[in-house]
PDB file of C-alpha atoms in Angstrom:
ATOM      1  CA  MET A   3      70.998 168.000  69.728  1.00  0.00           C
ATOM      2  CA  LYS A   4      72.912 165.810  67.241  1.00  0.00           C
ATOM      3  CA  LYS A   5      76.214 167.199  68.535  1.00  0.00           C
ATOM      4  CA  LEU A   6      75.240 166.434  72.117  1.00  0.00           C
ATOM      5  CA  PHE A   7      74.229 162.878  71.150  1.00  0.00           C
ATOM      6  CA  LEU A   8      77.496 162.354  69.228  1.00  0.00           C
ATOM      7  CA  ALA A   9      79.535 163.708  72.148  1.00  0.00           C
ATOM      8  CA  GLY A  10      77.685 161.339  74.485  1.00  0.00           C
ATOM      9  CA  LEU A  11      78.480 158.384  72.231  1.00  0.00           C
ATOM     10  CA  LEU A  12      82.149 159.356  72.080  1.00  0.00           C
ATOM     11  CA  LEU A  13      82.332 159.719  75.851  1.00  0.00           C
ATOM     12  CA  ALA A  14      80.586 156.375  76.368  1.00  0.00           C
ATOM     13  CA  GLY A  15      83.027 154.708  73.984  1.00  0.00           C
ATOM     14  CA  ALA A  16      86.018 156.274  75.725  1.00  0.00           C
ATOM     15  CA  SER A  17      84.607 155.262  79.102  1.00  0.00           C
ATOM     16  CA  ALA A  18      84.057 151.663  77.923  1.00  0.00           C
ATOM     17  CA  GLN A  19      87.620 151.549  76.566  1.00  0.00           C
ATOM     18  CA  ALA A  20      89.031 152.883  79.862  1.00  0.00           C
ATOM     19  CA  GLN A  21      86.923 150.404  81.811  1.00  0.00           C
ATOM     20  CA  SER A  22      88.064 147.613  79.509  1.00  0.00           C
ATOM     21  CA  THR A  23      91.712 148.603  80.039  1.00  0.00           C
ATOM     22  CA  THR A  24      91.151 148.725  83.792  1.00  0.00           C
ATOM     23  CA  GLU A  25      89.479 145.301  83.709  1.00  0.00           C
ATOM     24  CA  VAL A  26      92.359 143.798  81.693  1.00  0.00           C
ATOM     25  CA  GLN A  27      94.895 145.263  84.127  1.00  0.00           C
ATOM     26  CA  ALA A  28      92.966 143.858  87.100  1.00  0.00           C
ATOM     27  CA  LEU A  29      92.693 140.460  85.398  1.00  0.00           C
ATOM     28  CA  THR A  30      96.417 140.435  84.629  1.00  0.00           C
ATOM     29  CA  ARG A  31      97.252 141.368  88.217  1.00  0.00           C
ATOM     30  CA  ARG A  32      94.996 138.595  89.593  1.00  0.00           C
ATOM     31  CA  LEU A  33      96.415 135.983  87.198  1.00  0.00           C
ATOM     32  CA  ASN A  34      99.937 136.912  88.229  1.00  0.00           C
ATOM     33  CA  GLU A  35      99.096 136.724  91.942  1.00  0.00           C
ATOM     34  CA  LEU A  36      97.674 133.227  91.570  1.00  0.00           C
ATOM     35  CA  ALA A  37     100.397 131.978  89.195  1.00  0.00           C
ATOM     36  CA  ARG A  38     103.113 132.411  91.825  1.00  0.00           C
ATOM     37  CA  ASP A  39     103.945 129.098  93.473  1.00  0.00           C
ATOM     38  CA  PRO A  40     104.585 129.880  97.162  1.00  0.00           C
ATOM     39  CA  ASP A  41     106.830 126.796  97.409  1.00  0.00           C
ATOM     40  CA  GLU A  42     109.143 128.017  94.630  1.00  0.00           C
ATOM     41  CA  PRO A  43     109.942 131.700  95.233  1.00  0.00           C
ATOM     42  CA  GLU A  44     112.825 131.670  92.724  1.00  0.00           C
ATOM     43  CA  THR A  45     110.408 130.813  89.889  1.00  0.00           C
ATOM     44  CA  GLU A  46     107.731 133.110  88.563  1.00  0.00           C
ATOM     45  CA  VAL A  47     104.996 132.645  85.991  1.00  0.00           C
ATOM     46  CA  ARG A  48     103.496 135.833  84.607  1.00  0.00           C
ATOM     47  CA  ALA A  49     100.759 136.698  82.147  1.00  0.00           C
ATOM     48  CA  GLN A  50     100.878 139.742  79.916  1.00  0.00           C
ATOM     49  CA  LEU A  51      97.768 140.853  78.030  1.00  0.00           C
ATOM     50  CA  SER A  52      98.236 143.618  75.502  1.00  0.00           C
ATOM     51  CA  ASN A  53      96.995 144.542  72.048  1.00  0.00           C
ATOM     52  CA  CYS A  54      94.951 141.345  71.662  1.00  0.00           C
ATOM     53  CA  HIS A  55      98.009 139.227  72.425  1.00  0.00           C
ATOM     54  CA  PHE A  56      98.481 136.859  75.376  1.00  0.00           C
ATOM     55  CA  THR A  57     102.015 136.167  76.593  1.00  0.00           C
ATOM     56  CA  GLU A  58     103.078 133.767  79.327  1.00  0.00           C
ATOM     57  CA  VAL A  59     106.533 134.174  80.858  1.00  0.00           C
ATOM     58  CA  ILE A  60     108.129 131.464  82.992  1.00  0.00           C
ATOM     59  CA  ARG A  61     111.302 132.669  84.679  1.00  0.00           C
ATOM     60  CA  LYS A  62     113.632 130.958  87.135  1.00  0.00           C
ATOM     61  CA  TYR A  63     116.113 133.238  88.871  1.00  0.00           C
ATOM     62  CA  ARG A  64     119.611 132.212  89.873  1.00  0.00           C
ATOM     63  CA  THR A  65     119.878 131.658  93.607  1.00  0.00           C
ATOM     64  CA  ASP A  66     123.412 130.381  94.033  1.00  0.00           C
ATOM     65  CA  GLY A  67     125.223 133.394  92.600  1.00  0.00           C
ATOM     66  CA  SER A  68     126.666 131.331  89.754  1.00  0.00           C
ATOM     67  CA  SER A  69     126.841 132.818  86.319  1.00  0.00           C
ATOM     68  CA  SER A  70     126.730 131.236  82.954  1.00  0.00           C
ATOM     69  CA  GLY A  71     127.123 132.326  79.396  1.00  0.00           C
ATOM     70  CA  ALA A  72     124.217 134.454  78.290  1.00  0.00           C
ATOM     71  CA  PHE A  73     122.051 133.296  75.400  1.00  0.00           C
ATOM     72  CA  GLN A  74     118.815 134.300  73.763  1.00  0.00           C
ATOM     73  CA  VAL A  75     116.806 132.584  71.042  1.00  0.00           C
ATOM     74  CA  SER A  76     113.435 133.715  69.729  1.00  0.00           C
ATOM     75  CA  HIS A  77     110.948 132.969  66.978  1.00  0.00           C
ATOM     76  CA  GLN A  78     107.865 134.785  65.736  1.00  0.00           C
ATOM     77  CA  LYS A  79     105.587 133.549  62.976  1.00  0.00           C
ATOM     78  CA  ASN A  80     101.892 133.429  62.064  1.00  0.00           C
ATOM     79  CA  GLY A  81     100.527 135.077  65.208  1.00  0.00           C
ATOM     80  CA  ALA A  82     102.555 133.105  67.754  1.00  0.00           C
ATOM     81  CA  ASP A  83     105.947 133.700  69.310  1.00  0.00           C
ATOM     82  CA  TRP A  84     108.374 132.141  71.742  1.00  0.00           C
ATOM     83  CA  ALA A  85     111.738 133.038  73.219  1.00  0.00           C
ATOM     84  CA  VAL A  86     114.247 131.387  75.541  1.00  0.00           C
ATOM     85  CA  LYS A  87     117.015 133.218  77.356  1.00  0.00           C
ATOM     86  CA  SER A  88     119.505 133.062  80.188  1.00  0.00           C
ATOM     87  CA  ASP A  89     121.830 135.643  81.718  1.00  0.00           C
ATOM     88  CA  ASP A  90     123.629 136.425  84.977  1.00  0.00           C
ATOM     89  CA  LYS A  91     120.384 136.915  86.938  1.00  0.00           C
ATOM     90  CA  VAL A  92     118.012 134.562  85.133  1.00  0.00           C
ATOM     91  CA  GLU A  93     118.871 130.880  84.978  1.00  0.00           C
ATOM     92  CA  PHE A  94     116.103 130.195  82.482  1.00  0.00           C
ATOM     93  CA  GLU A  95     113.286 132.183  80.897  1.00  0.00           C
ATOM     94  CA  LEU A  96     110.659 130.898  78.487  1.00  0.00           C
ATOM     95  CA  ARG A  97     108.281 133.357  76.854  1.00  0.00           C
ATOM     96  CA  MET A  98     105.304 132.097  74.790  1.00  0.00           C
ATOM     97  CA  GLY A  99     102.709 134.242  73.113  1.00  0.00           C
ATOM     98  CA  VAL A 100      99.616 133.938  70.973  1.00  0.00           C
ATOM     99  CA  GLU A 101      97.174 136.242  69.227  1.00  0.00           C
ATOM    100  CA  TRP A 102      93.692 136.012  70.745  1.00  0.00           C
ATOM    101  CA  SER A 103      92.241 135.719  67.232  1.00  0.00           C
ATOM    102  CA  GLN A 104      93.859 132.265  66.939  1.00  0.00           C
ATOM    103  CA  VAL A 105      92.641 130.962  70.295  1.00  0.00           C
ATOM    104  CA  THR A 106      89.973 128.311  69.782  1.00  0.00           C
ATOM    105  CA  ALA A 107      89.404 127.281  73.411  1.00  0.00           C
ATOM    106  CA  LEU A 108      89.922 128.567  76.943  1.00  0.00           C
ATOM    107  CA  THR A 109      89.515 125.844  79.543  1.00  0.00           C
ATOM    108  CA  TYR A 110      90.822 124.831  82.929  1.00  0.00           C
ATOM    109  CA  ALA A 111      91.584 121.531  84.610  1.00  0.00           C
ATOM    110  CA  PRO A 112      92.591 120.390  88.076  1.00  0.00           C
ATOM    111  CA  ALA A 113      96.262 119.515  88.561  1.00  0.00           C
ATOM    112  CA  HIS A 114      98.235 117.962  91.368  1.00  0.00           C
ATOM    113  CA  ASN A 115     101.805 118.466  92.567  1.00  0.00           C
ATOM    114  CA  GLU A 116     102.674 114.986  93.796  1.00  0.00           C
ATOM    115  CA  GLU A 117     105.913 116.109  95.447  1.00  0.00           C
ATOM    116  CA  LYS A 118     104.144 118.735  97.579  1.00  0.00           C
ATOM    117  CA  ASN A 119     100.827 116.839  97.679  1.00  0.00           C
ATOM    118  CA  ARG A 120      98.991 119.999  96.690  1.00  0.00           C
ATOM    119  CA  ARG A 121      96.129 120.554  94.298  1.00  0.00           C
ATOM    120  CA  TYR A 122      95.857 123.541  91.986  1.00  0.00           C
ATOM    121  CA  TYR A 123      94.421 124.334  88.530  1.00  0.00           C
ATOM    122  CA  GLU A 124      95.838 124.948  85.082  1.00  0.00           C
ATOM    123  CA  ILE A 125      94.290 127.368  82.634  1.00  0.00           C
ATOM    124  CA  LYS A 126      94.646 126.002  79.117  1.00  0.00           C
ATOM    125  CA  ILE A 127      94.752 128.282  76.086  1.00  0.00           C
ATOM    126  CA  THR A 128      94.401 126.311  72.846  1.00  0.00           C
ATOM    127  CA  ARG A 129      95.584 127.884  69.586  1.00  0.00           C
ATOM    128  CA  ARG A 130      94.946 126.810  66.013  1.00  0.00           C
ATOM    129  CA  PRO A 131      96.889 128.691  63.341  1.00  0.00           C
ATOM    130  CA  PRO A 132      94.864 129.823  60.320  1.00  0.00           C
ATOM    131  CA  GLY A 133      94.615 127.136  57.653  1.00  0.00           C
ATOM    132  CA  LYS A 134      96.076 124.412  59.884  1.00  0.00           C
ATOM    133  CA  SER A 135      94.455 121.459  61.614  1.00  0.00           C
ATOM    134  CA  ASP A 136      97.012 121.065  64.420  1.00  0.00           C
ATOM    135  CA  THR A 137      96.756 122.919  67.724  1.00  0.00           C
ATOM    136  CA  THR A 138      99.092 123.983  70.499  1.00  0.00           C
ATOM    137  CA  THR A 139      98.121 124.601  74.102  1.00  0.00           C
ATOM    138  CA  LEU A 140      99.653 126.989  76.608  1.00  0.00           C
ATOM    139  CA  GLU A 141      99.130 125.927  80.219  1.00  0.00           C
ATOM    140  CA  MET A 142      99.267 128.429  83.052  1.00  0.00           C
ATOM    141  CA  PRO A 143      99.201 127.238  86.678  1.00  0.00           C
ATOM    142  CA  VAL A 144      96.776 128.902  89.069  1.00  0.00           C
ATOM    143  CA  TYR A 145      97.608 128.111  92.689  1.00  0.00           C
ATOM    144  CA  THR A 146      94.194 127.966  94.289  1.00  0.00           C
ATOM    145  CA  SER A 147      91.932 125.086  95.226  1.00  0.00           C
ATOM    146  CA  ASP A 148      88.827 127.209  94.639  1.00  0.00           C
ATOM    147  CA  GLU A 149      87.311 126.190  91.316  1.00  0.00           C
ATOM    148  CA  ALA A 150      84.965 129.204  91.321  1.00  0.00           C
ATOM    149  CA  VAL A 151      87.982 131.547  91.277  1.00  0.00           C
ATOM    150  CA  VAL A 152      89.469 129.723  88.292  1.00  0.00           C
ATOM    151  CA  ARG A 153      86.136 129.619  86.453  1.00  0.00           C
ATOM    152  CA  ASP A 154      85.838 133.388  86.929  1.00  0.00           C
ATOM    153  CA  LEU A 155      89.355 133.950  85.560  1.00  0.00           C
ATOM    154  CA  VAL A 156      88.619 131.851  82.479  1.00  0.00           C
ATOM    155  CA  GLN A 157      85.334 133.708  81.896  1.00  0.00           C
ATOM    156  CA  ARG A 158      87.151 137.040  82.157  1.00  0.00           C
ATOM    157  CA  LEU A 159      89.855 135.828  79.735  1.00  0.00           C
ATOM    158  CA  GLU A 160      87.109 134.710  77.357  1.00  0.00           C
ATOM    159  CA  LYS A 161      85.606 138.206  77.540  1.00  0.00           C
ATOM    160  CA  VAL A 162      88.998 139.689  76.563  1.00  0.00           C
ATOM    161  CA  ARG A 163      89.317 137.173  73.721  1.00  0.00           C
ATOM    162  CA  ARG A 164      85.833 138.015  72.399  1.00  0.00           C
ATOM    163  CA  SER A 165      86.472 141.749  72.582  1.00  0.00           C
ATOM    164  CA  CYS A 166      89.592 141.244  70.474  1.00  0.00           C
ATOM    165  CA  ALA A 167      87.647 139.135  67.960  1.00  0.00           C
ATOM    166  CA  ALA A 168      85.087 141.956  67.683  1.00  0.00           C
ATOM    167  CA  LYS A 169      87.872 144.419  66.847  1.00  0.00           C
ATOM    168  CA  GLY A 170      89.329 142.225  64.100  1.00  0.00           C
TER     169      GLY A 170
END
């Protein structure tokens, strides 16, 4: 009986982990769908969620066939990281990451593209490094006018953040 109970607990835990992984993949896919600006196909904004780390990548591809000298600069310290690069295909790439354990707030706010006269939202991820009083905020555009969709995304991100806090 004890063995059966223990096996059931192990299976439930494995099932919850698989479901959690599936949920994170679905959330990442949805974020990436909504982060693509239909008016700027040469630019992409992507989220990556893995191992209790959130990364945002902003990449602008070359469209004119020109090439430039390649460069890459990166920095990683105290649970946050960033990198900038350029090469023959990518005009500019900025990568910013943060450990969920350092995120103090997940919010969203309406935004407006004056040039295109279009409303959208920005998800804001606020980080405070341990032992510091200053904060930094990553902003990720979400191209929808439906606040309920954005609220749901932020709630799902909060669930991921909390699950990472429970692990640590």
